[in-house]
Coordinates of C-alpha atoms in Angstrom, one line a residue:
M14 CA -35.1 -5.5 39.1
L15 CA -38.4 -7.4 40.3
G16 CA -40.0 -6.6 36.2
V17 CA -36.0 -8.0 34.6
T18 CA -36.5 -11.1 35.9
V19 CA -39.6 -12.4 34.8
L20 CA -38.6 -11.6 32.1
V21 CA -35.7 -13.4 32.5
V22 CA -36.4 -16.7 34.1
R23 CA -39.0 -17.1 31.6
N24 CA -35.8 -20.1 30.1
R25 CA -35.7 -22.7 33.1
S26 CA -32.2 -22.7 32.4
R27 CA -31.5 -19.7 33.0
A28 CA -34.7 -20.0 36.6
Q29 CA -31.7 -22.4 38.2
L30 CA -28.8 -20.5 37.6
I31 CA -30.2 -18.1 39.4
L32 CA -31.6 -20.5 42.1
F33 CA -28.5 -21.9 42.7
V34 CA -26.1 -18.5 42.6
L35 CA -29.2 -17.2 44.8
S36 CA -29.1 -20.4 47.0
G37 CA -25.1 -20.0 47.5
V38 CA -24.7 -16.5 48.0
A39 CA -27.1 -16.3 51.4
A40 CA -25.8 -19.4 52.3
V41 CA -22.6 -17.9 52.2
A42 CA -24.1 -15.0 54.6
A43 CA -24.8 -17.4 56.9
L44 CA -22.3 -19.6 57.5
I45 CA -20.5 -15.8 58.4
L46 CA -23.4 -15.7 61.2
D47 CA -21.8 -19.3 62.1
L48 CA -18.7 -18.5 62.1
H49 CA -18.6 -14.6 63.8
R50 CA -20.9 -16.8 66.7
L51 CA -18.8 -18.5 67.3
L52 CA -15.8 -17.1 67.1
P53 CA -17.4 -13.2 67.9
A54 CA -14.0 -12.3 66.9
F55 CA -15.1 -13.1 63.6
A56 CA -16.1 -10.3 60.9
A57 CA -17.7 -7.8 63.3
D58 CA -18.8 -5.2 60.5
I59 CA -20.8 -6.6 59.4
P60 CA -25.0 -6.2 59.5
H61 CA -26.2 -9.1 61.3
D62 CA -29.9 -8.1 61.2
L63 CA -28.9 -8.6 57.2
T64 CA -27.1 -12.2 57.3
T65 CA -29.7 -13.3 59.4
T66 CA -32.2 -12.1 56.7
L67 CA -30.3 -13.8 54.5
A68 CA -29.7 -16.8 56.6
G69 CA -33.6 -17.1 56.2
L70 CA -34.0 -16.9 52.7
G71 CA -31.2 -19.3 52.3
L72 CA -32.9 -21.9 54.3
M73 CA -35.7 -21.6 51.4
L74 CA -33.9 -21.4 48.9
N75 CA -31.8 -24.5 49.1
L76 CA -35.3 -26.5 50.5
A77 CA -36.1 -26.1 47.1
V78 CA -32.2 -27.1 45.5
I79 CA -32.9 -30.6 47.1
Q80 CA -35.7 -30.2 45.2
L81 CA -34.6 -30.2 41.9
A82 CA -32.1 -32.8 42.8
A83 CA -34.7 -34.4 43.3
E84 CA -37.3 -33.8 40.5
R85 CA -33.4 -34.3 37.9
A86 CA -33.7 -38.3 39.7
E87 CA -36.8 -38.5 39.2
T88 CA -36.8 -37.6 35.6
H89 CA -33.4 -39.3 33.6
H90 CA -31.0 -37.1 34.5
S91 CA -27.7 -38.2 35.8
V92 CA -28.3 -39.0 38.8
L93 CA -24.1 -38.6 40.1
R94 CA -25.1 -34.3 39.4
S95 CA -28.5 -35.1 41.0
A96 CA -26.7 -36.1 44.0
A97 CA -23.6 -33.7 43.6
I98 CA -26.5 -30.7 43.4
G99 CA -28.5 -32.8 46.1
L100 CA -25.5 -32.1 48.4
C101 CA -24.7 -29.1 47.3
G102 CA -29.2 -27.9 48.9
L103 CA -27.7 -30.1 51.4
V104 CA -24.5 -28.7 53.2
G105 CA -26.8 -25.0 52.9
A106 CA -30.2 -25.4 54.7
L107 CA -28.1 -26.9 57.3
V108 CA -25.8 -24.1 57.9
S109 CA -28.7 -21.3 57.5
A110 CA -31.2 -23.6 59.4
A111 CA -28.0 -23.9 62.3
A112 CA -28.1 -19.7 62.0
I113 CA -31.2 -19.3 62.0
F114 CA -32.3 -21.8 64.0
G115 CA -29.1 -22.3 66.3
F116 CA -27.8 -18.2 66.3
S117 CA -30.3 -16.1 66.0
G118 CA -33.8 -14.1 67.3
T119 CA -36.9 -16.7 68.7
N120 CA -39.1 -14.3 66.9
S121 CA -36.6 -14.3 63.9
A122 CA -37.0 -18.6 64.0
I123 CA -41.1 -18.7 64.3
A124 CA -41.1 -16.9 60.4
A125 CA -38.7 -19.4 59.0
A126 CA -40.4 -21.6 60.9
F127 CA -44.0 -20.6 58.9
G128 CA -41.8 -20.7 55.3
V129 CA -40.3 -24.3 55.8
V130 CA -43.7 -25.6 57.0
L131 CA -45.9 -23.6 53.4
M132 CA -42.8 -26.3 51.6
L133 CA -44.0 -29.1 53.2
L134 CA -48.2 -27.8 52.7
I135 CA -47.2 -27.3 48.9
L136 CA -45.3 -30.6 49.2
V137 CA -48.2 -32.9 50.9
I138 CA -50.7 -31.9 48.4
R139 CA -48.2 -32.1 45.5
R140 CA -47.4 -36.0 46.1
L141 CA -50.8 -36.5 47.8
D142 CA -53.1 -35.6 45.0
L143 CA -55.2 -34.7 47.5
S144 CA -58.8 -33.2 45.8
P145 CA -59.2 -29.5 46.1
L146 CA -60.9 -30.6 48.8
A147 CA -58.7 -32.4 50.7
A148 CA -55.8 -29.6 50.6
S149 CA -58.6 -26.9 50.7
A150 CA -58.2 -28.1 54.4
L151 CA -55.2 -29.0 55.4
S152 CA -54.4 -24.9 54.3
V153 CA -57.3 -23.7 57.1
A154 CA -55.6 -26.1 59.5
A155 CA -52.1 -24.9 59.2
L156 CA -53.4 -20.8 57.9
V157 CA -55.4 -21.4 61.4
G158 CA -52.3 -22.2 63.3
A159 CA -50.1 -18.8 61.5
A160 CA -52.5 -17.2 63.0
I161 CA -52.8 -18.6 66.3
V162 CA -48.6 -18.9 66.8
L163 CA -48.3 -14.6 65.8
T164 CA -51.5 -13.8 68.3
F165 CA -50.2 -15.9 71.0
L166 CA -46.0 -13.9 69.5
F167 CA -48.1 -10.4 70.4
E168 CA -49.3 -10.6 73.2
Q169 CA -46.8 -11.8 74.1
S170 CA -45.6 -7.9 75.5
S171 CA -47.0 -4.2 75.8
G172 CA -47.4 -1.5 74.1
P173 CA -46.8 -0.2 70.5
V174 CA -48.1 -3.1 67.5
L175 CA -45.0 -3.0 66.1
M176 CA -42.4 -3.0 68.5
R177 CA -43.7 -6.3 70.3
L178 CA -41.1 -8.2 67.8
V179 CA -38.8 -6.3 68.3
P180 CA -35.4 -6.9 70.5
E181 CA -35.0 -5.6 72.9
M182 CA -33.6 -2.4 73.2
G183 CA -33.0 0.5 75.8
A184 CA -35.7 2.6 77.7
E185 CA -34.8 5.8 76.2
T186 CA -34.5 4.8 72.9
K187 CA -37.6 2.4 73.2
A188 CA -39.3 5.7 74.7
A189 CA -38.3 7.3 71.8
L190 CA -39.8 5.6 69.1
E191 CA -43.1 5.2 70.6
R192 CA -43.1 8.9 71.3
M193 CA -42.5 8.2 67.6
L194 CA -44.9 5.8 66.7
A195 CA -47.9 7.3 67.8
D196 CA -46.7 11.0 65.9
T197 CA -47.3 9.7 62.5
R198 CA -50.4 10.1 61.4
W199 CA -52.3 8.6 57.7
F200 CA -49.7 9.1 55.0
G201 CA -46.2 9.4 57.6
A202 CA -43.5 11.3 57.3
G203 CA -41.9 10.6 53.3
A204 CA -40.3 8.0 52.7
G205 CA -36.4 7.6 53.0
T206 CA -37.4 10.6 56.5
F207 CA -36.7 7.7 59.2
A208 CA -33.5 9.0 60.0
A209 CA -33.6 13.2 60.5
V210 CA -37.5 12.3 61.9
G211 CA -36.2 10.6 64.7
R212 CA -34.2 13.6 65.7
I213 CA -36.3 15.1 67.1
Y214 CA -37.1 12.3 69.9
Q215 CA -34.0 12.0 70.1
S216 CA -32.6 14.1 74.3
D217 CA -29.6 13.7 72.3
A218 CA -29.9 15.9 69.3
G219 CA -26.6 13.6 67.2
A220 CA -27.4 10.5 68.1
V221 CA -29.2 8.1 65.1
L222 CA -32.3 6.5 66.0
N223 CA -32.1 3.6 64.0
A224 CA -35.4 2.1 63.0
P225 CA -36.4 -1.2 64.8
S226 CA -37.9 -3.3 62.6
A227 CA -39.0 -2.5 58.2
A228 CA -42.2 -2.7 59.2
T229 CA -41.6 0.0 61.9
A230 CA -39.5 2.4 59.2
V231 CA -42.4 2.1 56.7
F232 CA -44.8 3.1 59.2
A233 CA -43.0 5.3 59.9
G234 CA -42.1 6.8 56.1
M235 CA -46.1 6.4 55.2
G236 CA -48.0 5.7 57.3
W237 CA -50.8 3.7 57.2
I238 CA -51.8 3.6 54.1
G239 CA -48.2 2.6 53.5
L240 CA -48.4 -0.5 56.0
A241 CA -50.6 -1.4 54.8
A242 CA -49.9 -1.1 51.0
M243 CA -47.2 -3.7 51.8
I244 CA -49.3 -6.3 53.6
A245 CA -52.4 -5.8 50.8
V246 CA -49.1 -6.6 48.2
S247 CA -46.7 -9.3 50.5
L248 CA -50.4 -11.1 50.7
I249 CA -51.8 -10.6 46.9
A250 CA -47.8 -12.7 46.0
L251 CA -47.5 -15.1 48.5
V252 CA -51.5 -16.1 47.4
R253 CA -50.5 -15.9 43.8
L254 CA -46.9 -18.1 44.2
F255 CA -49.1 -20.5 46.6
F256 CA -52.1 -21.7 43.8
G257 CA -49.2 -21.2 40.3
A258 CA -46.9 -24.0 43.4
L259 CA -49.8 -26.4 43.5
Q260 CA -50.4 -26.1 39.3
R261 CA -46.9 -26.2 38.1
G262 CA -45.9 -29.9 38.5
R263 CA -42.3 -30.8 38.7
D264 CA -41.1 -27.3 38.8
S265 CA -43.1 -26.3 41.7
F266 CA -40.3 -25.7 43.9
F267 CA -40.1 -21.9 42.0
P268 CA -42.7 -20.8 43.1
A269 CA -43.2 -22.8 45.9
A270 CA -39.9 -21.0 47.3
A271 CA -40.7 -18.2 46.1
A272 CA -43.3 -18.5 48.3
A273 CA -42.3 -19.4 52.1
C274 CA -39.2 -16.9 51.4
V275 CA -42.3 -13.9 51.0
L276 CA -43.6 -15.5 54.3
F277 CA -40.0 -14.4 56.1
A278 CA -40.0 -11.4 54.9
L279 CA -43.4 -10.9 55.9
V280 CA -43.0 -11.9 59.4
Q281 CA -39.2 -10.7 59.7
S282 CA -40.3 -7.3 58.9
F283 CA -41.8 -7.0 62.2
A284 CA -38.2 -8.8 64.2
G285 CA -36.3 -6.7 62.6
P286 CA -34.6 -4.6 60.0
G287 CA -32.2 -6.6 58.3
L288 CA -34.8 -6.4 54.8
L289 CA -34.0 -2.7 54.6
R290 CA -30.7 -3.6 52.9
P291 CA -30.2 -3.3 50.1
A292 CA -28.8 -6.5 49.7
A293 CA -32.0 -8.0 51.6
I294 CA -34.2 -5.8 48.7
L295 CA -31.2 -6.6 46.4
C296 CA -32.1 -10.3 46.9
L297 CA -36.1 -10.8 47.6
S298 CA -36.6 -8.8 44.5
V299 CA -35.1 -12.1 42.1
I300 CA -36.4 -14.3 44.3
V301 CA -40.0 -13.2 43.8
G302 CA -39.4 -12.7 40.1
L303 CA -38.3 -16.0 40.1
G304 CA -41.2 -17.8 41.2
L305 CA -43.9 -15.5 39.9
S306 CA -42.0 -16.2 36.6
Q307 CA -41.6 -20.0 36.9
S308 CA -45.0 -19.7 38.4
V309 CA -46.5 -20.3 34.2
S310 CA -46.0 -23.5 32.8
Q311 CA -43.3 -22.6 29.6
S312 CA -44.0 -25.4 27.2
G313 CA -41.2 -23.5 24.8
S314 CA -38.4 -22.9 27.8
R315 CA -38.7 -26.4 29.6

């Protein structure tokens, strides 16, 4: 899906259309989470780890829509149409912000805050036209701040590192997960085998042990090698998108939003299992493909 998206969205008009669709879908998911928290009987069967993840992605995407509207207004497009696009983006951003900051866990909110700060960092560097030295200093300061916050979060609780950001769970389930992670070797038990292996560690053979986070599932399935590869690929994509956003020009919101979503997803992968859902994987793949494709200026397809 990522490769197909890179090829499809080389055209700027298609890139905008996909951005609008993704931001709308994510905003609807965030609205479902908002309504469920206000009216518990509403959409009780929908997995709320998925809606939380989509709400975080939706916040970045709708902020990108607002930037798109501002860029269109600055380049003498229809003011009325630009205002309508900006208003839709604002509504989506507010709905997503309410879901992720008001109705989700603290760690998910912090992950979303990292993404927002990254988008603001890129915007400040571009708008102020900072020199490479000033931009590097500002980026290093932001990186140090993020490292301090993450260190504080991981030191708040004890136990395996991979379980320090996950929501609270029962003592028996936590003990089973800790034994399972302690027995995991370098290459894990095989991708997609978490539930099958988890039955071995349950006192009730018929019970299902669910992964508390995406990172835990990756580690149990593919070991330290797979987890390290996941983090490395995410960081490489993040760096590529960050520099692509700084070099892109007026369409920098595409790679900037994708970079923010990758950062959110990386932190969120340690805080919940939402990224194990096919819908979240699909959305994130398209977002990254959109950012990578639009991180290089296309003079013939703008």
